[in-house]
Tab-separated table of C-alpha atoms in Angstrom:
chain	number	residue	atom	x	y	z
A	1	UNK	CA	0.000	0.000	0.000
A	2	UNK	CA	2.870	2.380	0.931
A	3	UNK	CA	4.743	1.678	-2.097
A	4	UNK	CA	1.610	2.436	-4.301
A	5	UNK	CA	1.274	6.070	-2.339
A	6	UNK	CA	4.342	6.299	-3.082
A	7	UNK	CA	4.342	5.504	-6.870
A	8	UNK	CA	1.676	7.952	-6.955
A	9	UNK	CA	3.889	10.935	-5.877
A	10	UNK	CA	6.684	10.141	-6.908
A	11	UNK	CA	10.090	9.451	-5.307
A	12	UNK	CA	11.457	12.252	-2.658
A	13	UNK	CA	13.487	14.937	-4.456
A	14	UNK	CA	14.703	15.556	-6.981
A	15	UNK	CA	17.615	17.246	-5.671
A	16	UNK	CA	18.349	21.221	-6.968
A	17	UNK	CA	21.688	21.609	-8.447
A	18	UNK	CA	22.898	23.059	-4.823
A	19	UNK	CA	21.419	20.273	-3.280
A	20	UNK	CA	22.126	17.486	-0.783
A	21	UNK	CA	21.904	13.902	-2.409
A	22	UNK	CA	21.959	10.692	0.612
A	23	UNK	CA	23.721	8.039	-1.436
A	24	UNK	CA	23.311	4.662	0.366
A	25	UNK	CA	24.145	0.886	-0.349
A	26	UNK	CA	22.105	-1.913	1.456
A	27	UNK	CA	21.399	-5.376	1.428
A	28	UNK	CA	18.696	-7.449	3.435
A	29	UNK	CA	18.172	-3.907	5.734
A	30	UNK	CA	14.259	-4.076	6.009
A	31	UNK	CA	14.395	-3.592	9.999
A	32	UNK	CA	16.415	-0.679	10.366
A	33	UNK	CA	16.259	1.247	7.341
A	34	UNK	CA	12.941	2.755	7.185
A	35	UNK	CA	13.491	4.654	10.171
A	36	UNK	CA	17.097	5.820	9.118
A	37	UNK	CA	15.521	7.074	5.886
A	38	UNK	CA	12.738	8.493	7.742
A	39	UNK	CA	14.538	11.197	9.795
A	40	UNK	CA	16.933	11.552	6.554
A	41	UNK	CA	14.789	13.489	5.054
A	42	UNK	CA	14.666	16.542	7.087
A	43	UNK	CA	18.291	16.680	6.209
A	44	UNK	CA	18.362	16.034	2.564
A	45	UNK	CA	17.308	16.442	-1.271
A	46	UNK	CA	16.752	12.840	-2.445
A	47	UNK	CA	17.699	9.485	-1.750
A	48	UNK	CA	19.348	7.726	-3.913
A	49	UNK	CA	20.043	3.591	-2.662
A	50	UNK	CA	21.879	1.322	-4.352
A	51	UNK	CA	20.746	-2.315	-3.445
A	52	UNK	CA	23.238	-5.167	-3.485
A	53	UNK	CA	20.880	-8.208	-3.404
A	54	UNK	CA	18.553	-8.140	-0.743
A	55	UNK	CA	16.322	-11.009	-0.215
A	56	UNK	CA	13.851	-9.692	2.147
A	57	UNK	CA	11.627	-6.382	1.338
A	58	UNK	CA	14.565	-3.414	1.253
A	59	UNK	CA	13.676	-2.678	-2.261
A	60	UNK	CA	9.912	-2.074	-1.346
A	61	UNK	CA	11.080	-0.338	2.633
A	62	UNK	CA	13.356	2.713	0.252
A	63	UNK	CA	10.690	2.425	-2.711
A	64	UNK	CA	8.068	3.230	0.172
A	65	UNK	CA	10.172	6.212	2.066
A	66	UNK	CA	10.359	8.359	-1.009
A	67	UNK	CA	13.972	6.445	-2.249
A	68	UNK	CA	15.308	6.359	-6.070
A	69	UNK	CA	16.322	2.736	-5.801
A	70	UNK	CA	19.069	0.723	-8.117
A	71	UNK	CA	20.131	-2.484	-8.478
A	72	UNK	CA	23.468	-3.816	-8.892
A	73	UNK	CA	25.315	-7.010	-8.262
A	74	UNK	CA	27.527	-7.245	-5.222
A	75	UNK	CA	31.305	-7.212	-6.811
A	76	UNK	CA	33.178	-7.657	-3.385
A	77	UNK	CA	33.831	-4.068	-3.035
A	78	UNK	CA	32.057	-1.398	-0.768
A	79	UNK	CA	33.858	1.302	-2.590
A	80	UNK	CA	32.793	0.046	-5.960
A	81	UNK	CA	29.133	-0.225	-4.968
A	82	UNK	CA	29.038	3.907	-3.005
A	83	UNK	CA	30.568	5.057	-6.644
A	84	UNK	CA	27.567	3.420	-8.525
A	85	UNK	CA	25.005	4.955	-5.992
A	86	UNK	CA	27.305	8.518	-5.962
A	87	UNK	CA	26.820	8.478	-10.130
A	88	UNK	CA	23.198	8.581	-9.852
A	89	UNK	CA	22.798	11.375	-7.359
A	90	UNK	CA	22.095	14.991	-8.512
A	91	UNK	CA	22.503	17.356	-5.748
A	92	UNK	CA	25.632	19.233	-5.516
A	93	UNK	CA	26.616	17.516	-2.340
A	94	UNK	CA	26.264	13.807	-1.458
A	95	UNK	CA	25.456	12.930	2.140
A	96	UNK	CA	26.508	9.021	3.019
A	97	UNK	CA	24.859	6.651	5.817
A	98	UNK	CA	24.326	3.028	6.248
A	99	UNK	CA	21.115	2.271	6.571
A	100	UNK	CA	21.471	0.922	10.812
A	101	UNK	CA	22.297	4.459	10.992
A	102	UNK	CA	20.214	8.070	11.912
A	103	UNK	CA	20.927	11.616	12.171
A	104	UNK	CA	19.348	13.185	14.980
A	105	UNK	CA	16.284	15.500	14.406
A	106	UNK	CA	17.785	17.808	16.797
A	107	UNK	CA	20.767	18.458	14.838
A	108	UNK	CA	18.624	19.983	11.794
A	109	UNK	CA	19.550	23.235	12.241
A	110	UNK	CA	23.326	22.453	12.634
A	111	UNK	CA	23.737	20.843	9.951
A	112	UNK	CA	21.951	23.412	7.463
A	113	UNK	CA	23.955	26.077	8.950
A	114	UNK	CA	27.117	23.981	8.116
A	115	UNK	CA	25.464	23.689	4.326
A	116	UNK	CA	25.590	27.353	4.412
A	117	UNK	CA	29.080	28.220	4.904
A	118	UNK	CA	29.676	24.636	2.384
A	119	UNK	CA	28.046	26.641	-0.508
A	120	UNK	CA	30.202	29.636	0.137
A	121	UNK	CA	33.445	27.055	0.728
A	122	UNK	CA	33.434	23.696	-0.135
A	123	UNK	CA	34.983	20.993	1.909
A	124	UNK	CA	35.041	17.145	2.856
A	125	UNK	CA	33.221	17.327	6.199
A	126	UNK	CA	34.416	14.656	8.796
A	127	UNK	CA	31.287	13.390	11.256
A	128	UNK	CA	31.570	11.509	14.686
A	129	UNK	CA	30.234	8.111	14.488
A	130	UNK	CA	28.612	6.986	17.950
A	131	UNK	CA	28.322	3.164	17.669
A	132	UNK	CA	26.483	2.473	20.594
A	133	UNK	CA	27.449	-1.035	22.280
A	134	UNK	CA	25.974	-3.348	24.945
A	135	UNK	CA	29.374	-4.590	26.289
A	136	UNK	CA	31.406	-1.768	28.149
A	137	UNK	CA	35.009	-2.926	27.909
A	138	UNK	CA	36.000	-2.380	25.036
A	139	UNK	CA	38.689	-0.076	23.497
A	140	UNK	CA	37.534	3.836	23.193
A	141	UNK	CA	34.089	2.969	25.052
A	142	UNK	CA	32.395	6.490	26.210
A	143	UNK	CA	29.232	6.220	28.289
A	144	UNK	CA	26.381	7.932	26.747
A	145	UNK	CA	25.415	11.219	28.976
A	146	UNK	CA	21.533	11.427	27.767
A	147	UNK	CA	22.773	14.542	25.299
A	148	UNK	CA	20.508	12.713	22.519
A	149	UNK	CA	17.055	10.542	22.638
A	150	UNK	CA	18.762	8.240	20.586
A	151	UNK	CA	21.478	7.153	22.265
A	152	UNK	CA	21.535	3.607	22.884
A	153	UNK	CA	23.435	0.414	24.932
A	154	UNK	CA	25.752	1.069	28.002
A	155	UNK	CA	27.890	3.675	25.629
A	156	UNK	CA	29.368	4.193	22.340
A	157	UNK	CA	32.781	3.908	20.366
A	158	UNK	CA	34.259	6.971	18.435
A	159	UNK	CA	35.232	6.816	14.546
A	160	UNK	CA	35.601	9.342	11.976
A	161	UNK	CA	35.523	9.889	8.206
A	162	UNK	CA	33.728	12.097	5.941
A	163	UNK	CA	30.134	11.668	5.479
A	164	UNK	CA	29.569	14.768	3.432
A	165	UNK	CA	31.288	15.830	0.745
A	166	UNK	CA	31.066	17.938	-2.977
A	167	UNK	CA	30.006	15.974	-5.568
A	168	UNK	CA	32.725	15.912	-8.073
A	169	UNK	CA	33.730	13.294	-10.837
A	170	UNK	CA	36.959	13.489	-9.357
A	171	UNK	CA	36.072	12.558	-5.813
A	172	UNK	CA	35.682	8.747	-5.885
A	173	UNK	CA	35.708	6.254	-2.682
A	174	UNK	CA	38.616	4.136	-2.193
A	175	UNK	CA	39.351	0.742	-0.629
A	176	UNK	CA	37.572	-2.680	-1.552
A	177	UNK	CA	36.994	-2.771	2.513
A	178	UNK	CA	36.344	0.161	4.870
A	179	UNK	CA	36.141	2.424	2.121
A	180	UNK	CA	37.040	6.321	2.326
A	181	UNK	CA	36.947	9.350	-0.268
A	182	UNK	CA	39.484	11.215	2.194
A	183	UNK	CA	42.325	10.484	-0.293
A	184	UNK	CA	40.981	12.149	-3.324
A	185	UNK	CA	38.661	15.012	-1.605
A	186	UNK	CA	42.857	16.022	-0.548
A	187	UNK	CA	43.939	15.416	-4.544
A	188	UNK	CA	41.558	17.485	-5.481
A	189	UNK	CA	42.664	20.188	-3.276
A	190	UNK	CA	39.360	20.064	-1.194
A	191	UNK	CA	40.181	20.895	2.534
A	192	UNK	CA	38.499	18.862	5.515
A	193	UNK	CA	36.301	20.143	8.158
A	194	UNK	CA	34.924	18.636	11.119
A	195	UNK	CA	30.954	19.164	12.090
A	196	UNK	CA	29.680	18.473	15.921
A	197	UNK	CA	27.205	16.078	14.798
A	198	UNK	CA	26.946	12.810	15.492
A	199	UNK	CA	25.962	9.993	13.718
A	200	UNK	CA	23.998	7.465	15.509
A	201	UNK	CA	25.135	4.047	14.441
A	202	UNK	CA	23.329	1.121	15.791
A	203	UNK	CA	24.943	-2.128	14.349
A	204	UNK	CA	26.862	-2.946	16.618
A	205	UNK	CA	24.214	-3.776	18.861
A	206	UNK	CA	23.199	-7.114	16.697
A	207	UNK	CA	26.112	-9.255	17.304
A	208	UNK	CA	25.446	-11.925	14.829
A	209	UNK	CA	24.903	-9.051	11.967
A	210	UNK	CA	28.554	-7.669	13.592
A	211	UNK	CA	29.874	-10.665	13.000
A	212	UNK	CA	28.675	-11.700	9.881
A	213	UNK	CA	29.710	-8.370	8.679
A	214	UNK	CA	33.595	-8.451	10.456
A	215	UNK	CA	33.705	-11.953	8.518
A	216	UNK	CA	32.619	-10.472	5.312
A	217	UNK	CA	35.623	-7.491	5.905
A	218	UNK	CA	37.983	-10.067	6.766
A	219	UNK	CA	37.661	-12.299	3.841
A	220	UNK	CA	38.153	-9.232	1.004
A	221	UNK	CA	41.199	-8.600	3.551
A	222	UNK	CA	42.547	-11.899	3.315
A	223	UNK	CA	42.439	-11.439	-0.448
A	224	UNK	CA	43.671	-8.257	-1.096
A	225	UNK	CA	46.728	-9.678	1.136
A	226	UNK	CA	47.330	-12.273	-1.129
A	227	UNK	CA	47.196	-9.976	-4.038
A	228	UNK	CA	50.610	-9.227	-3.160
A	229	UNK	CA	49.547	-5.785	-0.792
A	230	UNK	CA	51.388	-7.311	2.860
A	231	UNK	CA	53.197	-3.989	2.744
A	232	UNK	CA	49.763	-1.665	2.992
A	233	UNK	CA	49.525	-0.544	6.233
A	234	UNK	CA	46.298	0.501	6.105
A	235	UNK	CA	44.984	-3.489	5.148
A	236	UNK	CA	47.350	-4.990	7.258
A	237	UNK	CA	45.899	-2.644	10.072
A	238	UNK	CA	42.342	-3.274	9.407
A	239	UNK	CA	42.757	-6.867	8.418
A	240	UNK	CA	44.334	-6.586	11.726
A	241	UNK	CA	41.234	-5.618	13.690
A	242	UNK	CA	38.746	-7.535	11.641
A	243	UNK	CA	40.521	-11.154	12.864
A	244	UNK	CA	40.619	-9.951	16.145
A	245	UNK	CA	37.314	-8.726	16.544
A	246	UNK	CA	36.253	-12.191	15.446
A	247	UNK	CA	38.451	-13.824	18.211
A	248	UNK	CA	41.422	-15.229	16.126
A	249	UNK	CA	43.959	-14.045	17.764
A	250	UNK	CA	46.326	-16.363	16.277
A	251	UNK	CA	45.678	-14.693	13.089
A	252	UNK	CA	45.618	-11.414	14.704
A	253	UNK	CA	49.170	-10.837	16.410
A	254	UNK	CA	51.396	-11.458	13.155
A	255	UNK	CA	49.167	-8.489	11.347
A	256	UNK	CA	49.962	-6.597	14.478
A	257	UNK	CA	53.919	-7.263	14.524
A	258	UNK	CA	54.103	-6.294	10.531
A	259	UNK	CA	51.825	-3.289	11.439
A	260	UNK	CA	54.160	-2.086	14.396
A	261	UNK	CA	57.414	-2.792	11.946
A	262	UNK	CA	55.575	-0.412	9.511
A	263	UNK	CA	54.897	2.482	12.051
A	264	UNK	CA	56.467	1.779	14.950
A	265	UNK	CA	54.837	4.846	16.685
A	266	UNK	CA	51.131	3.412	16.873
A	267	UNK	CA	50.618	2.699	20.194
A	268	UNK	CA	47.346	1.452	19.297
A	269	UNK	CA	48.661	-1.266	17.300
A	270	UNK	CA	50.646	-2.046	20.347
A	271	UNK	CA	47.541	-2.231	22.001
A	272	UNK	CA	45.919	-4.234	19.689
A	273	UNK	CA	49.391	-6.671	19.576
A	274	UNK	CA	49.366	-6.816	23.448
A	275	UNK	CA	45.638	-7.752	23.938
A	276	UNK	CA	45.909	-10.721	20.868
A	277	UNK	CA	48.648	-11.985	22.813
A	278	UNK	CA	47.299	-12.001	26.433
A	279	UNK	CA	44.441	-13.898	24.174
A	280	UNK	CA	46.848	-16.758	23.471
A	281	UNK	CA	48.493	-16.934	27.001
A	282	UNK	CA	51.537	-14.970	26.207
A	283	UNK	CA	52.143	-12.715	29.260
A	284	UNK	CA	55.544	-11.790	28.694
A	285	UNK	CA	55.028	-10.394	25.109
A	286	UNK	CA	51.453	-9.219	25.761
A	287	UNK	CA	53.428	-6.893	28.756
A	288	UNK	CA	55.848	-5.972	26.674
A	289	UNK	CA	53.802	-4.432	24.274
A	290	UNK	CA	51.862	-2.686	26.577
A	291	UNK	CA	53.625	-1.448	27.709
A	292	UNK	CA	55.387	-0.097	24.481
A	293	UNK	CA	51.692	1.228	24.044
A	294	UNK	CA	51.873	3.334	27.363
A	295	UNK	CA	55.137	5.170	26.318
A	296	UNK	CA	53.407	6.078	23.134
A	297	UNK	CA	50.756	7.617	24.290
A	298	UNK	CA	50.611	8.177	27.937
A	299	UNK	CA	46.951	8.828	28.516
A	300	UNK	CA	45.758	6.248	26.255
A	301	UNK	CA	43.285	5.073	28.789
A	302	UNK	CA	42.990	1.392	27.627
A	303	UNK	CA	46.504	0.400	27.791
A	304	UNK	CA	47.602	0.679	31.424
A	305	UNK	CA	43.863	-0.836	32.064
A	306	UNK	CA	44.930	-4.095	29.996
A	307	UNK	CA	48.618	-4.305	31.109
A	308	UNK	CA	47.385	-4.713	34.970
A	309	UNK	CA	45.072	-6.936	34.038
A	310	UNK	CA	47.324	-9.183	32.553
A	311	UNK	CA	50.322	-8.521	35.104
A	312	UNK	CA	47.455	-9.734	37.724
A	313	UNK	CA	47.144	-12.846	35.634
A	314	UNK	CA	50.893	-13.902	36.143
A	315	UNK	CA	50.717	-12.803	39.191
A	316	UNK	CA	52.322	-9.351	39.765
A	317	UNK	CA	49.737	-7.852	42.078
A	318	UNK	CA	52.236	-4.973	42.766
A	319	UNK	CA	53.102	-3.966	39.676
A	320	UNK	CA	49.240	-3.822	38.438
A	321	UNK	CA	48.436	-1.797	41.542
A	322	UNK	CA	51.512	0.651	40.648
A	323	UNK	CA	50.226	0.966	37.152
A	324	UNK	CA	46.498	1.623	38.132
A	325	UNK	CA	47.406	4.278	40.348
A	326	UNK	CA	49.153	6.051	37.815
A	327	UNK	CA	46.473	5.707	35.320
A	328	UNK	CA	43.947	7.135	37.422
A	329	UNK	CA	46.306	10.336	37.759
A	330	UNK	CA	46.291	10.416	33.574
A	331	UNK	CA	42.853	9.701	32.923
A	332	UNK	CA	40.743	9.800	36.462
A	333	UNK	CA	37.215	9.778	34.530
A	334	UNK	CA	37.943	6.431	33.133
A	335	UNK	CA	35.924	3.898	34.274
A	336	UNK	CA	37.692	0.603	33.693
A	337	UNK	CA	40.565	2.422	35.578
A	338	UNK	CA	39.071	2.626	38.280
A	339	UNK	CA	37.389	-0.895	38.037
A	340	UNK	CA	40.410	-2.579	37.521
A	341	UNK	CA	41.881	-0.467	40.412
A	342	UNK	CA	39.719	-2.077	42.886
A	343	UNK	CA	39.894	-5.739	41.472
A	344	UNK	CA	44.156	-5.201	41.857
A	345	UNK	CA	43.962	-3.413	45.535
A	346	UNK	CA	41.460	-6.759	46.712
A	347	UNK	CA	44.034	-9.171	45.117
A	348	UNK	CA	46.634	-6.764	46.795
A	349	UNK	CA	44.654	-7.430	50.410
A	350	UNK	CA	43.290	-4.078	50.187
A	351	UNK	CA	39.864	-4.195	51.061
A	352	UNK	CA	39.264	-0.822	52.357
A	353	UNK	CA	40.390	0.656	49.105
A	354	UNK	CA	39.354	-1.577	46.625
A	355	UNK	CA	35.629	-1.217	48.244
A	356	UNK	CA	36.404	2.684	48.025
A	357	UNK	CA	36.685	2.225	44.508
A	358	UNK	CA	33.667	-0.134	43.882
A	359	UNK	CA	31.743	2.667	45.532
A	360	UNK	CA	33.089	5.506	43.281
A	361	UNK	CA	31.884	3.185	40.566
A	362	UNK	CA	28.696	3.250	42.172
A	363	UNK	CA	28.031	6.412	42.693
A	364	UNK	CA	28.665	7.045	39.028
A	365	UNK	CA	26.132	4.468	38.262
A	366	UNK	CA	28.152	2.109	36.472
A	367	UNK	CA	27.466	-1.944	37.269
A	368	UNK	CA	31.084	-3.487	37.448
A	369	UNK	CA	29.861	-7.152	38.032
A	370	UNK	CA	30.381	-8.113	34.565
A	371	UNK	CA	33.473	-6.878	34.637
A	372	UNK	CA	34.475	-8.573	37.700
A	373	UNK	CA	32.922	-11.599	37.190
A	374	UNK	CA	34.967	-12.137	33.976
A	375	UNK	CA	38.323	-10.694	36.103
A	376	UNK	CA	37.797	-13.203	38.027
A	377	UNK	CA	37.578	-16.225	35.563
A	378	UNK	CA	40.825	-14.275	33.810
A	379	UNK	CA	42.501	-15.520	37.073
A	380	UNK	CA	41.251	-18.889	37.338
A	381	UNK	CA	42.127	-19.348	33.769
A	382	UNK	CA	45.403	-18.541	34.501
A	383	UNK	CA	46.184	-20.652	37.694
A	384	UNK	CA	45.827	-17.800	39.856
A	385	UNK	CA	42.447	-19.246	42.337
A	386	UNK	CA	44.048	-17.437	45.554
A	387	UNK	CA	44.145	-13.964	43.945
A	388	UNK	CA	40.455	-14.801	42.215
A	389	UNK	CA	38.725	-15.909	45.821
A	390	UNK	CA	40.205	-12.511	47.662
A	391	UNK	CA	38.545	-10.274	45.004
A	392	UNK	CA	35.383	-12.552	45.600
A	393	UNK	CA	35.469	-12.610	49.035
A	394	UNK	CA	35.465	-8.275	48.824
A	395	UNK	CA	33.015	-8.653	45.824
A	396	UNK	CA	30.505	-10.500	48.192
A	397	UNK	CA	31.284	-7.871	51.426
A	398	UNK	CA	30.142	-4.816	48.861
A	399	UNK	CA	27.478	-3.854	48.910
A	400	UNK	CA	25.720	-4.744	45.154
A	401	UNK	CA	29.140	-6.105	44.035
A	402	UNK	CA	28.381	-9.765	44.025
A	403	UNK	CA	28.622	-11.816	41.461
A	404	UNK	CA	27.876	-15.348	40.657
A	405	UNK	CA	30.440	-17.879	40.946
């Protein structure tokens, strides 16, 4: 019924020649994307989707919301497939989303003020993406503060890129796999600009989809490896962070050790090195680069977090306690610091403070049984049952800190 309405009418748009096209590729995105395209269009021109294959009713959910839709075949390559749906817009300016992802109504204003001073200079504009998250530990996690209705989870991750952008045959997306059109917006001589605007990004939130997705990423990795590209930072790097998001650490750590041999100044690919290798049981190394990641970048919040961890594991309760404090100093709002803090001063014999600390996280509202409760197998695991039973034993004399054994 909606799509005959909307055959009636017409699709939204077209676009005016100083106008704002949303370019978008799907596939099999019936749930989410009606209400991404929905609160799209107080922002844009048109629509213009390009759909990769879908199976279930995508076509008919953009047909119905006012979208030009096109259909291509799926050629391994995200980059390929934004191109095609870039060539069919019309507006001067081409806005890109995914369709698990929304623009907040709020930010309407904003964002045609930005247009504004676009017109008068244009520019590759670089947007915020909030992907909100159930799980809290987890490297750049930021709880969300209530600043927008549609935040969502326990908190979100950070990344940026350009979302908006002049449309210009000469400004093409790159990269078979977490494709950008940074690269030639700079050729052309386009400048970039950041905007205060978030986009909301909810995919994360469906694990299987996330990892159906990170296995999809990995495989065109693997490939454009073996094309003879191991010297690419950037696809070592994300092939990198695709195997070890799907738990193959194995896989993971030698990406990481080419990666820090490329740039041997990315602390997070230290990171990323030590936490594969605490995966796999290798304390020494996993320490070692941890601590490489520390000297870095001394208020990278995650790193000192992990290292005491894992120095708890094999059994240095006085190092991880020496470590903690000093991460507190360099980042005192972090709350995994503080978290892991309290597990090291109870394995320590500190009760007093490490309850101290469980109430700070308390009064900030933050549950750390999860977080404990999987400390605690981390020591187990690792042989370690006297230091796991005294952070029990002050998990179960704090008040809402219990967890289940």
């Amino acid at each position: 019924m909606a799509c005959a309405v909307r055959r009636q009418q017409g699709p939204h748009g077209p676009a005016p020649a100083d106008g704002v096209s949303l370019c978008m590729i799907v596939r099999n995105e019936e749930a989410a994307l009606a209400r991404c395209l929905a609160d799209a269009t107080a922002f844009v021109d048109e629509i213009v989707v390009v759909d990769t294959g879908s199976t279930d009713r995508t076509v008919q959910v953009a047909t119905a919301c006012g979208a030009q839709v096109h259909a291509m075949s799926w050629q391994n390559d995200y980059a390929a497939a934004r191109n095609v749906a870039v060539s069919h817009a019309r507006g001067a300016w081409v806005l890109s989303l995914d369709a698990d992802e929304r623009l907040a109504l709020a930010d309407r204003q904003k964002f045609a003020a930005t247009m504004e001073a676009l017109r008068r200079s244009p520019a590759g504009v670089v947007f915020t993406t909030r992907n909100y998250v159930t799980e809290a530990g987890v490297e750049g996690w930021r709880r969300n503060d209530g600043t927008y209705a549609e935040e969502a989870g326990s908190g979100w991750i950070p990344s940026d890129k350009v979302r908006l952008f002049p449309r210009d045959p000469r400004v093409v997306y790159e990269q078979p796999v977490h494709e950008v059109v940074e690269a030639s917006l700079q050729r052309c001589g386009f400048p970039l600009i950041r905007i205060e605007i978030p986009v909301h990004h909810y995919g994360r939130l469906d694990a299987a989809r996330t990892r159906e997705k990170a296995i999809r990423y990995a495989e065109i990795g693997r490939e454009k490896l073996a094309r003879g590209e191991a010297n690419d930072l950037r696809a070592v790097r994300e092939l990198a962070v695709q195997e070890q998001e799907l738990g193959n650490h194995a896989a993971a750590i030698p990406l990481w050790q080419k990666v820090v041999q490329l740039d041997p100044a990315d602390a997070r690919a230290f990171l990323g090195l030590g936490v594969s290798l605490a995966e796999v049981r290798q304390s020494p190394g996993a320490l070692e680069a941890l601590a490489c990641a520390m000297r870095l970048d001394p208020v990278m919040p995650e790193a000192p977090v992990k290292y005491a961890l894992v120095a708890l594991e094999a059994g240095d309760v006085a190092g991880a306690v020496r470590t903690l404090e000093q991460a507190r100093l360099a980042t005192p709002e972090y709350p995994f610091a503080i978290a892991a803090h309290a597990a090291a001063l109870a394995c320590s014999g500190d009760i007093q403070g490490a309850q101290r600390s469980m109430d700070e996280l308390r009064r900030r509202g933050i549950d750390g049984r999860g977080f404990f409760a999987q400390v605690v197998r981390d020591l187990m695991g690792a042989g370690q049952d006297p230091l796991a039973r005294s952070l029990m034993m002050v998990l179960q004399s704090t008040e809402g800190m219990a967890v289940a054994q």
